[in-house]
Amino acid sequence: MRFTALSAPSAARAAWVTLAAVVVALLLCALIFVFYGVSPGTVYGTMLRGTLGDSTGLAEVARRTIPLLLIGSGLALAFRAQFFNIGAEGQLLLGAVFAAGTGLFVPLPGPLLLPAMFIMGAVGGGLWAGIAAWLRRLNVNEILSTLMLNYIAVAVVTYLIAGPWKGKEVRGYIYTDLFPENGFLAVIPGTQVHWPTLVLGVAGALALQWVLSRSTFGYALRVVGENPGAARYVGLSAGRVATTVALITGGMAGLAGAGEVAGIHHRLLEAGQLSLGYGFTAVIVAWLARGNPALCLITAPVMAIILAGGDLLKIDLNMPFRVVDVFSGVILLCLISSEVFIRNRVTWGTGRPAGSKANG
Amino acid sequence: MDNVFVEALVRALAVGTPLLLASLGAILNERGGVVNLGVEGMMAVGALAAFAVAVAPGGNLWLAVLAAAAAGALLAALHALATVTLRANQFVSGLALALLGTGAAGLLGKRYEGAPLFNKVPDWNLGGFVISPFTVFALLLAGALAFYLNSTRSGLTLRSVGENPAAADVLGVNVGRVRTLAVLAGGALAGVAGAFLALSYRASWADNMTAGLGWIAVALVIFVGWRPLRAILGALFFGVLYYLQFRLQGNSPIPTEVFSAMPFVLVLVVLALAGLRGQQGDAPAGLGRAYMRGER
């Protein structure tokens, strides 16, 4: 197999290669389901019927789209700057902690509480990502640091809900008391779709797209990501760009955490219930969107179908929720492996004209 | 010898064993220039494969370890295909591998949840010192790997591919093949680390039984400066930490969450210190970058 670089890969080529990668990924997952002992048809049928088939299913998809959109559009920006933040899970948790702390312990009048919770959520998520950005200045790989911070964030949440923040009105359970009523976010009646956060997510994705393609900072970010050498030459500080990007993505994940506690749970509870692996799934949302925050408006619902479908597989087919990680891993692997086919034309064989000397 | 001390050392060695095995594997492929962050996933499938073979009727423990190595190598083969052949980003591919491995193990292993293993790998009693054969193997392997890297021709080839693949290529080394083999060997060792968990340490299978050990093994490689013999000390250090967590939990006023978070906090501290030190041990110059002929 031999690759010849294309000078200007078209958007159409990117689109069909991406689509092909997803199809290959779904086929590979089907193979794993056969190993597990269920028919892939049953699996995919259950997932699609239960998510897109009725209004309840669609509401479940919408609910999961919200955090994926917020986190994914932030990560799209981060990946463009070559900052591989995979700690959105932890940043979401810290956002939830800060928002819940505000809701529980800061007596703010009526309409002021919710905005304060969201702002504090963004601060919490941003701070958590900020640690990784600071460590990167000490040459610590951000994939490792953000991942370690995920585990630490889980411990922080567990400590708080089992210790100092444990609810006074709950017995035997480990979670906090409920927020006051003015800390409850509006939902579409009969669902768990907290639409104000959804609006925030859509606005955030569009705003970040504008930042990326129209602002000076976005330009600096793209230069640092695509050509670090050139960035250094023109005096752009890669460290400063990485720090800003980390704070933005962490802040977006923190908003997602605030939305989950204010919109759905109305209290702080176990990490496993706060997030269904949104942080990792959002990595795929961002990668599917090829680093374009606005495209997350399409890719976030796609991955939300998989998350909501994972729940259905658990309930209907008694499969472990881990099946979602299988989807995520296989899709991500296929996506990154497909990139070479976007930027290159592929010819099979050695690529040498017949009869020529082998001098590579 | 003081009993408490012996117990501490035995326990630290036990927790240190999977860390040592997996980080030796990671050292091997990283010295060849390929980072594989998917250790957690390869360990998970290794543990499952080992357990599945061992509990099967007439389950042979040797075969179980072999199956674990094969499962780890199989997952690693995906990494090699993506990063060596298709030149995908090594870090992201490793992350995908970790997700896929832990996910597939959790899915396919569901039927073994809670099943007991009766033919656990017997520990050896070396003069009052109860130790798993896996531990002895890991310690010997560290020495062998150090010898291989520093004193054999093939080890030199591997290092040259990690330091300067273009130069190695000019000298007639098949860079892609060397890197692929190194990645497969690294995956096999991560699989064996999983086998230790399933056949000896826990002698059972549970979802998420690797519990972040794979990620610590990846960090350990940086901590020990890519040197196999130092990896023994690094693994022992984290082993002692886990032992302290086990001993102090519930026996002290410190909340348990502090102990469960401690290994991960310490990894951050250790990585930051390694970064501050500036000099990165034997970090290969070509680490993490795909190689393509004619490209700089």
XYZ file of C-alpha atoms in Angstrom:
656
model
C 0.000 0.000 0.000
C 1.360 3.396 -0.928
C 0.153 6.884 -0.151
C 0.381 9.920 -2.386
C -0.421 13.198 -0.668
C -3.325 15.186 -2.128
C -2.625 18.895 -2.272
C -6.147 20.008 -1.393
C -8.407 17.267 -0.021
C -12.025 18.175 -0.685
C -14.730 18.386 1.952
C -16.690 15.758 0.066
C -13.775 13.336 0.306
C -13.575 13.984 4.065
C -17.305 13.340 4.361
C -17.409 10.024 2.548
C -14.237 8.708 4.178
C -15.698 9.581 7.589
C -18.948 7.883 6.710
C -17.094 4.805 5.486
C -15.093 4.719 8.733
C -18.299 4.745 10.793
C -19.784 1.945 8.667
C -16.638 -0.171 9.126
C -16.784 0.541 12.867
C -20.400 -0.613 13.111
C -19.499 -3.788 11.222
C -16.595 -4.484 13.599
C -18.899 -3.942 16.568
C -21.347 -6.387 14.963
C -18.558 -8.970 15.005
C -18.063 -8.420 18.741
C -21.807 -8.852 19.315
C -21.691 -12.177 17.492
C -18.914 -13.231 19.888
C -21.042 -12.097 22.801
C -23.877 -14.228 21.485
C -26.549 -11.834 20.258
C -27.449 -11.101 16.692
C -26.168 -7.712 15.514
C -29.553 -7.165 13.876
C -31.242 -7.436 17.267
C -28.726 -5.037 18.830
C -28.970 -2.331 16.187
C -32.720 -2.824 15.854
C -33.236 -2.375 19.599
C -31.049 0.718 19.635
C -32.771 2.418 16.717
C -36.356 1.511 17.615
C -35.953 2.659 21.203
C -34.235 5.944 20.411
C -35.681 7.252 17.157
C -38.935 5.287 17.207
C -41.013 7.366 19.609
C -41.070 10.639 21.507
C -39.796 9.069 24.753
C -36.781 7.748 22.907
C -36.127 11.063 21.212
C -36.305 12.833 24.578
C -33.700 10.413 25.964
C -31.452 11.180 22.995
C -31.968 14.926 23.456
C -31.123 14.687 27.145
C -27.806 13.006 26.363
C -27.086 15.358 23.484
C -26.861 18.309 25.880
C -23.611 17.405 27.714
C -22.125 15.855 24.566
C -22.699 19.056 22.613
C -21.219 21.300 25.304
C -18.179 19.112 25.902
C -17.710 18.022 22.280
C -17.626 21.522 20.827
C -15.037 22.527 23.437
C -12.944 19.453 22.670
C -13.134 20.124 18.936
C -11.375 23.402 19.638
C -8.830 21.690 21.888
C -7.974 19.019 19.313
C -7.412 21.700 16.681
C -4.770 23.150 19.003
C -3.325 19.628 19.518
C -4.331 19.725 23.189
C -5.643 16.227 23.822
C -7.934 16.822 26.745
C -9.508 13.493 27.638
C -10.360 14.580 31.149
C -13.728 16.111 30.321
C -15.254 13.465 32.567
C -13.425 14.902 35.569
C -14.053 18.481 34.489
C -17.768 17.730 34.236
C -17.689 16.293 37.755
C -15.913 19.342 39.163
C -18.415 21.571 37.370
C -21.184 19.587 39.027
C -19.441 19.934 42.413
C -19.055 23.703 42.113
C -22.614 24.153 40.845
C -24.029 21.911 43.558
C -22.022 23.705 46.245
C -23.477 26.992 45.051
C -26.990 25.564 44.942
C -26.738 24.023 48.389
C -24.871 26.598 50.404
C -25.192 30.033 48.760
C -28.565 31.590 49.569
C -29.132 33.672 46.462
C -32.524 35.220 45.733
C -34.824 33.658 43.118
C -33.573 34.065 39.559
C -29.936 34.699 40.520
C -29.172 31.198 41.781
C -29.204 29.296 38.481
C -26.879 31.672 36.608
C -24.534 31.580 39.603
C -24.538 27.774 39.531
C -23.660 27.719 35.842
C -20.901 30.288 36.256
C -19.418 28.376 39.173
C -19.745 25.156 37.179
C -17.669 26.645 34.379
C -15.128 27.867 36.939
C -14.871 24.395 38.478
C -14.396 22.646 35.145
C -11.956 25.307 33.985
C -9.865 25.010 37.138
C -9.637 21.234 36.783
C -8.478 21.525 33.176
C -6.211 24.391 34.218
C -4.229 21.975 36.390
C -3.514 19.876 33.290
C -2.564 22.986 31.303
C -0.174 24.034 34.039
C 1.329 20.538 34.196
C 1.810 20.586 30.443
C 4.139 23.529 30.916
C 6.241 21.115 32.977
C 6.231 18.710 30.025
C 3.573 16.414 31.488
C 1.560 14.816 28.706
C -2.006 16.117 29.006
C -3.597 12.795 28.094
C -2.059 11.202 31.171
C -2.644 14.180 33.461
C -6.275 14.727 32.472
C -6.902 11.009 32.848
C -5.410 10.928 36.349
C -7.496 13.984 37.205
C -10.600 11.994 36.215
C -9.878 9.404 38.894
C -9.150 12.146 41.424
C -12.401 13.948 40.552
C -14.363 10.758 41.248
C -12.698 10.556 44.673
C -13.561 14.219 45.345
C -17.244 13.646 44.547
C -17.395 10.452 46.622
C -15.720 12.193 49.550
C -18.148 15.112 49.469
C -21.377 13.133 49.166
C -20.337 10.556 51.759
C -18.722 13.087 54.080
C -19.235 16.793 54.660
C -21.998 17.320 52.076
C -23.988 14.176 52.907
C -27.660 15.124 53.046
C -29.223 15.672 56.463
C -32.583 14.478 55.237
C -31.340 11.345 53.490
C -30.647 8.191 55.449
C -28.667 5.278 54.129
C -28.062 6.914 50.773
C -24.948 8.747 49.766
C -26.002 11.964 48.147
C -26.665 15.531 49.199
C -29.967 17.183 50.054
C -31.995 18.670 47.208
C -31.260 22.191 46.017
C -33.824 24.893 46.844
C -36.575 25.121 44.215
C -35.014 28.116 42.509
C -32.000 25.913 41.725
C -34.148 23.621 39.538
C -33.692 24.202 35.844
C -36.725 24.243 33.529
C -37.365 21.088 31.512
C -39.629 20.255 28.586
C -42.662 18.892 30.465
C -42.722 15.124 30.823
C -39.053 14.721 29.899
C -35.618 15.288 31.396
C -34.625 17.658 28.600
C -33.398 20.763 30.382
C -33.775 23.011 27.381
C -31.954 26.094 28.695
C -28.731 24.052 28.774
C -29.485 22.793 25.269
C -29.829 26.390 24.070
C -26.557 27.162 25.839
C -24.920 24.239 24.041
C -26.121 25.286 20.592
C -25.030 28.874 21.228
C -21.695 27.642 22.596
C -20.981 25.451 19.574
C -21.746 28.300 17.167
C -19.726 30.780 19.217
C -16.712 28.481 19.332
C -16.966 27.943 15.578
C -16.863 31.711 15.164
C -13.856 31.934 17.508
C -12.064 29.231 15.549
C -12.656 30.505 12.040
C -13.061 34.257 12.472
C -11.104 35.520 15.477
C -7.422 36.304 15.916
C -7.214 33.800 18.738
C -8.742 31.131 16.520
C -6.119 31.856 13.901
C -3.322 31.570 16.450
C -4.863 28.335 17.663
C -4.932 26.831 14.181
C -1.355 27.844 13.475
C -0.136 26.356 16.753
C -2.052 23.144 16.044
C -1.143 22.704 12.405
C 2.383 24.004 12.310
C 4.078 24.448 15.685
C 7.343 25.382 14.005
C 5.792 28.272 12.105
C 3.942 29.356 15.245
C 7.210 29.586 17.142
C 8.789 31.478 14.256
C 6.123 34.194 14.265
C 6.224 34.421 18.048
C 2.958 32.701 18.962
C 3.138 31.173 22.427
C 1.989 27.558 22.158
C 1.832 27.378 25.954
C -0.539 30.318 26.216
C -2.789 28.966 23.463
C -2.890 25.558 25.150
C -3.771 27.130 28.506
C -6.587 29.231 27.038
C -7.950 26.245 25.125
C -7.796 24.085 28.239
C -9.734 26.677 30.231
C -12.378 26.953 27.497
C -12.876 23.197 27.134
C -12.827 22.669 30.884
C -15.335 25.471 31.274
C -17.642 23.909 28.685
C -17.433 20.550 30.459
C -18.115 22.345 33.738
C -21.253 23.899 32.231
C -22.343 20.407 31.225
C -21.876 19.262 34.822
C -23.875 22.227 36.122
C -26.637 21.409 33.637
C -26.796 17.775 34.779
C -27.203 18.635 38.482
C -29.484 21.659 37.975
C -31.586 20.106 35.230
C -31.864 16.429 36.126
C -30.630 15.346 39.560
C -31.153 18.528 41.655
C -28.482 17.263 44.033
C -24.918 15.984 43.931
C -24.732 12.204 43.730
C -22.340 9.434 42.758
C -19.974 10.084 39.868
C -21.277 7.077 37.949
C -24.788 8.511 38.020
C -23.749 12.084 37.253
C -22.013 11.145 34.037
C -22.593 8.167 31.778
C -19.135 8.505 30.297
C -19.982 11.792 28.591
C -16.368 12.924 28.771
C -15.054 10.009 26.719
C -17.976 9.894 24.298
C -17.499 13.604 23.631
C -13.987 12.830 22.377
C -15.632 10.927 19.537
C -18.161 13.725 19.026
C -15.286 16.138 18.488
C -13.320 13.740 16.296
C -16.347 12.929 14.123
C -16.828 16.660 13.635
C -13.204 16.810 12.446
C -12.468 19.636 14.834
C -15.365 21.879 13.776
C -17.413 22.949 16.830
C -20.490 23.715 14.701
C -20.498 20.211 13.219
C -20.951 18.892 16.769
C -24.575 19.963 16.315
C -24.822 16.867 14.105
C -22.306 14.528 15.706
C -23.460 15.027 19.327
C -26.966 13.638 18.644
C -25.378 10.729 16.737
C -23.309 9.715 19.742
C -26.271 10.433 22.024
C -28.160 7.733 20.125
C -25.378 5.313 21.028
C -25.435 6.328 24.710
C -29.231 6.129 24.906
C -29.095 2.898 22.901
C -26.599 1.482 25.407
C -29.188 1.982 28.138
C -31.771 0.128 26.064
C -29.371 -2.764 25.446
C -28.903 -2.968 29.198
C -32.615 -3.009 29.926
C -33.972 -4.986 26.967
C -31.141 -7.401 26.180
C -29.468 -7.482 29.606
C -26.119 -6.450 28.097
C -23.600 -4.574 30.265
C -23.479 -0.790 29.740
C -19.798 -1.324 28.860
C -21.063 -1.951 25.334
C -20.931 1.839 24.952
C -17.149 1.765 25.471
C -16.871 -0.842 22.725
C -18.723 1.468 20.343
C -16.621 4.455 21.396
C -13.314 2.629 21.105
C -14.023 1.035 17.733
C -15.469 4.195 16.184
C -12.537 6.291 17.417
C -10.016 3.760 16.139
C -11.664 3.650 12.712
C -11.927 7.433 12.538
C -8.272 8.134 13.226
C -7.199 5.290 10.960
C -9.291 6.758 8.154
C -7.599 10.144 8.248
C -4.742 9.029 6.059
C -7.276 8.237 3.316
C -8.577 11.799 3.370
C -5.221 13.423 2.871
C -3.730 10.826 0.520
C -4.594 8.877 -2.560
C -3.966 5.198 -2.021
C -2.455 2.895 -4.572
C -1.979 -0.791 -3.940
C 1.277 -2.583 -4.550
C 4.709 -1.013 -4.346
C 3.708 1.945 -6.485
C 6.746 1.662 -8.710
C 6.312 1.567 -12.456
C 7.042 -1.915 -13.814
C 10.708 -2.498 -14.535
C 12.079 0.404 -12.517
C 14.851 -0.132 -9.969
C 13.865 -0.487 -6.325
C 15.219 2.694 -4.842
C 12.160 3.735 -2.838
C 13.150 -10.473 59.971
C 10.321 -8.291 61.172
C 7.008 -9.790 60.135
C 5.336 -6.479 59.322
C 8.205 -5.614 57.035
C 8.060 -8.946 55.236
C 4.309 -8.641 54.810
C 4.669 -5.139 53.418
C 7.312 -6.232 50.944
C 5.348 -9.287 49.815
C 2.220 -7.228 49.285
C 4.064 -4.423 47.539
C 5.675 -6.949 45.211
C 2.268 -8.456 44.464
C 0.663 -5.140 43.451
C 3.885 -4.136 41.764
C 3.920 -7.237 39.552
C 1.242 -6.208 37.009
C 2.680 -2.696 37.009
C 6.154 -4.057 36.292
C 5.036 -6.487 33.585
C 2.946 -3.886 31.791
C 5.533 -1.138 32.024
C 8.277 -3.453 30.748
C 6.059 -4.091 27.745
C 5.483 -0.371 27.313
C 9.223 0.321 27.611
C 9.825 -2.190 24.833
C 7.464 -0.554 22.336
C 8.316 2.995 23.388
C 12.032 2.370 22.935
C 11.008 1.417 19.394
C 9.313 4.798 19.042
C 5.664 3.815 19.486
C 3.621 5.041 22.445
C 0.734 2.768 23.351
C -1.581 4.300 25.943
C -3.939 1.341 25.597
C -2.270 -0.706 28.351
C -5.408 -0.597 30.505
C -7.412 -2.159 27.671
C -4.801 -4.801 26.793
C -4.536 -5.754 30.458
C -8.318 -6.081 30.667
C -8.605 -8.430 27.670
C -5.579 -10.354 28.943
C -7.250 -10.889 32.299
C -10.456 -12.043 30.639
C -8.729 -14.398 28.188
C -6.678 -15.950 30.975
C -9.705 -16.438 33.196
C -11.858 -17.850 30.400
C -9.255 -20.476 29.521
C -8.481 -21.337 33.157
C -12.108 -21.934 34.222
C -12.915 -23.996 31.140
C -13.098 -27.765 31.850
C -9.553 -29.088 32.041
C -8.295 -25.506 32.008
C -4.535 -25.420 31.648
C -2.793 -22.510 33.388
C 0.036 -22.342 30.869
C -2.522 -22.116 28.089
C -4.344 -19.452 30.077
C -1.237 -17.272 30.279
C -0.597 -17.876 26.589
C -4.168 -16.852 25.766
C -3.712 -13.660 27.777
C -0.557 -12.796 25.871
C -2.307 -13.529 22.573
C -5.303 -11.373 23.509
C -3.068 -8.463 24.499
C -1.075 -8.840 21.287
C -4.257 -9.004 19.208
C -5.443 -5.674 20.574
C -1.954 -4.266 20.115
C -2.078 -5.406 16.482
C -4.931 -2.946 15.935
C -2.701 -0.233 17.371
C 0.147 -1.248 15.082
C -2.147 -1.257 12.063
C -3.549 2.177 12.924
C -0.322 3.907 13.934
C 2.471 2.148 12.029
C 0.723 1.262 8.774
C -1.926 3.982 8.623
C 0.121 6.551 10.596
C -2.701 7.608 12.884
C -2.044 9.623 16.034
C -0.475 7.213 18.528
C -1.917 8.877 21.610
C -5.502 8.914 20.386
C -5.212 5.364 19.056
C -4.035 4.247 22.483
C -7.014 5.928 24.084
C -9.329 4.151 21.643
C -7.615 0.874 22.509
C -8.146 1.463 26.222
C -11.858 2.102 25.631
C -12.232 -0.869 23.303
C -10.287 -3.247 25.541
C -12.046 -2.412 28.804
C -15.382 -2.304 26.968
C -14.946 -5.619 25.167
C -13.675 -7.307 28.331
C -16.640 -5.967 30.309
C -19.056 -7.129 27.637
C -17.655 -10.561 26.843
C -16.691 -11.266 30.442
C -20.144 -10.771 31.869
C -20.788 -14.521 32.054
C -17.712 -14.970 34.294
C -18.662 -12.289 36.815
C -18.476 -13.786 40.285
C -17.325 -17.226 39.088
C -14.644 -18.727 41.349
C -11.330 -19.996 40.045
C -10.305 -23.217 41.755
C -7.020 -23.827 39.980
C -5.341 -20.533 40.916
C -1.645 -20.287 40.063
C 0.085 -21.605 43.197
C 2.434 -19.224 44.973
C 6.017 -20.238 45.634
C 7.381 -20.311 49.154
C 10.984 -19.163 48.966
C 12.238 -19.505 52.555
C 9.188 -17.974 54.222
C 8.808 -15.512 51.398
C 5.530 -16.300 49.621
C 5.735 -15.035 46.094
C 3.895 -15.550 42.830
C 5.732 -17.131 39.890
C 4.541 -14.107 37.912
C 6.565 -11.857 40.215
C 9.709 -13.924 39.738
C 9.147 -13.895 35.981
C 8.641 -10.107 35.968
C 11.844 -9.497 37.944
C 13.884 -11.775 35.667
C 12.318 -10.191 32.631
C 13.406 -6.730 33.754
C 16.999 -7.936 33.798
C 16.617 -9.702 30.466
C 15.077 -6.640 28.836
C 17.875 -4.398 30.115
C 20.398 -6.839 28.648
C 18.463 -7.085 25.387
C 18.215 -3.313 24.922
C 21.772 -2.480 25.862
C 23.855 -5.447 24.837
C 22.337 -7.186 21.836
C 22.357 -6.311 18.197
C 18.592 -6.652 17.898
C 18.155 -4.339 20.896
C 20.366 -1.775 19.228
C 18.249 -2.013 16.082
C 15.110 -1.466 18.145
C 16.592 1.586 19.827
C 17.809 3.027 16.546
C 14.287 2.756 15.162
C 13.037 4.660 18.191
C 15.728 7.317 18.124
C 16.076 7.996 14.424
C 13.891 5.902 12.131
C 15.140 7.659 8.994
C 18.738 6.732 9.759
C 17.757 3.163 10.594
C 15.846 2.972 7.328
C 18.885 4.109 5.357
C 20.898 1.328 7.015
C 18.426 -1.222 5.724
C 16.295 -1.729 8.829
C 12.631 -2.406 8.122
C 11.252 0.285 10.447
C 7.623 -0.738 10.098
C 8.347 -4.374 10.892
C 10.515 -3.637 13.934
C 7.929 -1.226 15.331
C 5.058 -3.621 14.713
C 6.891 -6.470 16.477
C 7.718 -4.197 19.416
C 4.070 -3.133 19.727
C 2.918 -6.777 19.611
C 5.435 -7.776 22.296
C 4.346 -4.848 24.460
C 0.720 -5.906 24.088
C 1.547 -9.505 24.991
C 3.236 -8.387 28.210
C 0.281 -6.180 29.141
C -1.895 -9.243 28.545
C 0.289 -11.325 30.885
C -0.049 -8.564 33.496
C -3.800 -9.056 33.197
C -3.338 -12.825 33.522
C -1.579 -12.262 36.839
C -4.604 -10.344 38.122
C -7.080 -12.996 37.010
C -5.103 -16.151 37.843
C -3.079 -15.207 40.890
C -3.744 -11.862 42.560
C -7.535 -11.952 42.532
C -8.138 -15.446 41.161
C -11.468 -14.234 39.823
C -12.801 -11.998 37.140
C -14.687 -8.724 37.593
C -15.495 -5.829 35.340
C -12.957 -3.022 35.722
C -10.611 -5.252 37.729
C -7.614 -3.419 36.254
C -8.821 -0.291 38.100
C -6.403 2.169 36.522
C -3.280 -0.003 36.965
C -2.676 0.143 33.205
C -2.593 3.917 33.231
C -0.211 3.942 36.160
C 2.033 1.524 34.244
C 2.119 3.984 31.332
C 3.105 6.823 33.662
C 5.658 4.583 35.343
C 7.596 4.308 32.076
C 8.193 8.062 32.089
C 8.939 8.053 35.811
C 11.685 5.440 35.403
C 13.158 7.113 32.341
C 12.438 4.186 29.999
C 14.917 1.963 31.894
C 13.848 -1.636 32.664
C 15.860 -2.100 35.875
C 14.622 1.142 37.355
C 11.101 -0.015 36.556
C 11.514 -2.585 39.350
C 11.988 0.215 41.868
C 9.165 2.254 40.362
C 6.741 -0.665 40.499
C 7.799 -1.417 44.076
C 7.235 2.218 45.033
C 3.631 2.155 43.793
C 3.228 -1.306 45.299
C 4.141 0.084 48.736
C 1.651 2.884 48.183
C -1.171 0.436 47.462
C -0.128 -1.568 50.514
C -0.377 1.548 52.694
C -3.794 2.277 51.206
C -4.863 -1.237 52.154
C -3.447 -1.023 55.679
C -4.515 2.486 56.618
C -8.002 2.327 55.171
C -10.465 2.432 58.043
C -7.684 2.460 60.642
C -7.093 6.185 60.495
C -9.089 9.405 60.677
C -8.133 10.162 57.065
C -11.114 9.611 54.708
C -10.787 6.520 52.488
C -11.175 8.617 49.337
C -7.810 10.220 50.067
C -6.227 6.783 49.780
C -8.106 5.793 46.654
C -7.038 9.028 44.958
C -3.462 8.866 46.212
C -1.867 6.713 43.478
C -3.254 9.045 40.829
C -2.185 12.198 42.671
C 1.231 10.691 43.069
C 1.458 9.885 39.363
C 0.859 13.580 38.660
C 3.507 14.628 41.185
C 5.960 12.120 39.815
C 5.353 13.169 36.200
C 5.723 16.821 37.147
C 9.002 16.067 38.907
C 10.234 14.095 35.899
C 9.273 17.071 33.730
C 10.991 19.580 36.005
C 14.133 17.480 36.049
C 14.264 18.333 32.357
C 16.442 15.442 31.313
C 14.013 12.671 30.394
C 16.150 9.585 31.010
C 16.426 7.408 27.928
C 13.399 8.949 26.206
C 13.679 7.968 22.535
C 13.988 10.975 20.228
C 11.494 9.607 17.711
C 8.864 8.731 20.320
C 5.229 9.212 19.339
C 5.798 10.138 15.712
C 4.779 8.039 12.756
C 7.552 7.383 10.297
C 7.178 7.825 6.592
C 9.945 7.520 4.108
C 10.889 10.817 2.511
C 9.072 12.912 5.126
C 10.777 14.948 7.786
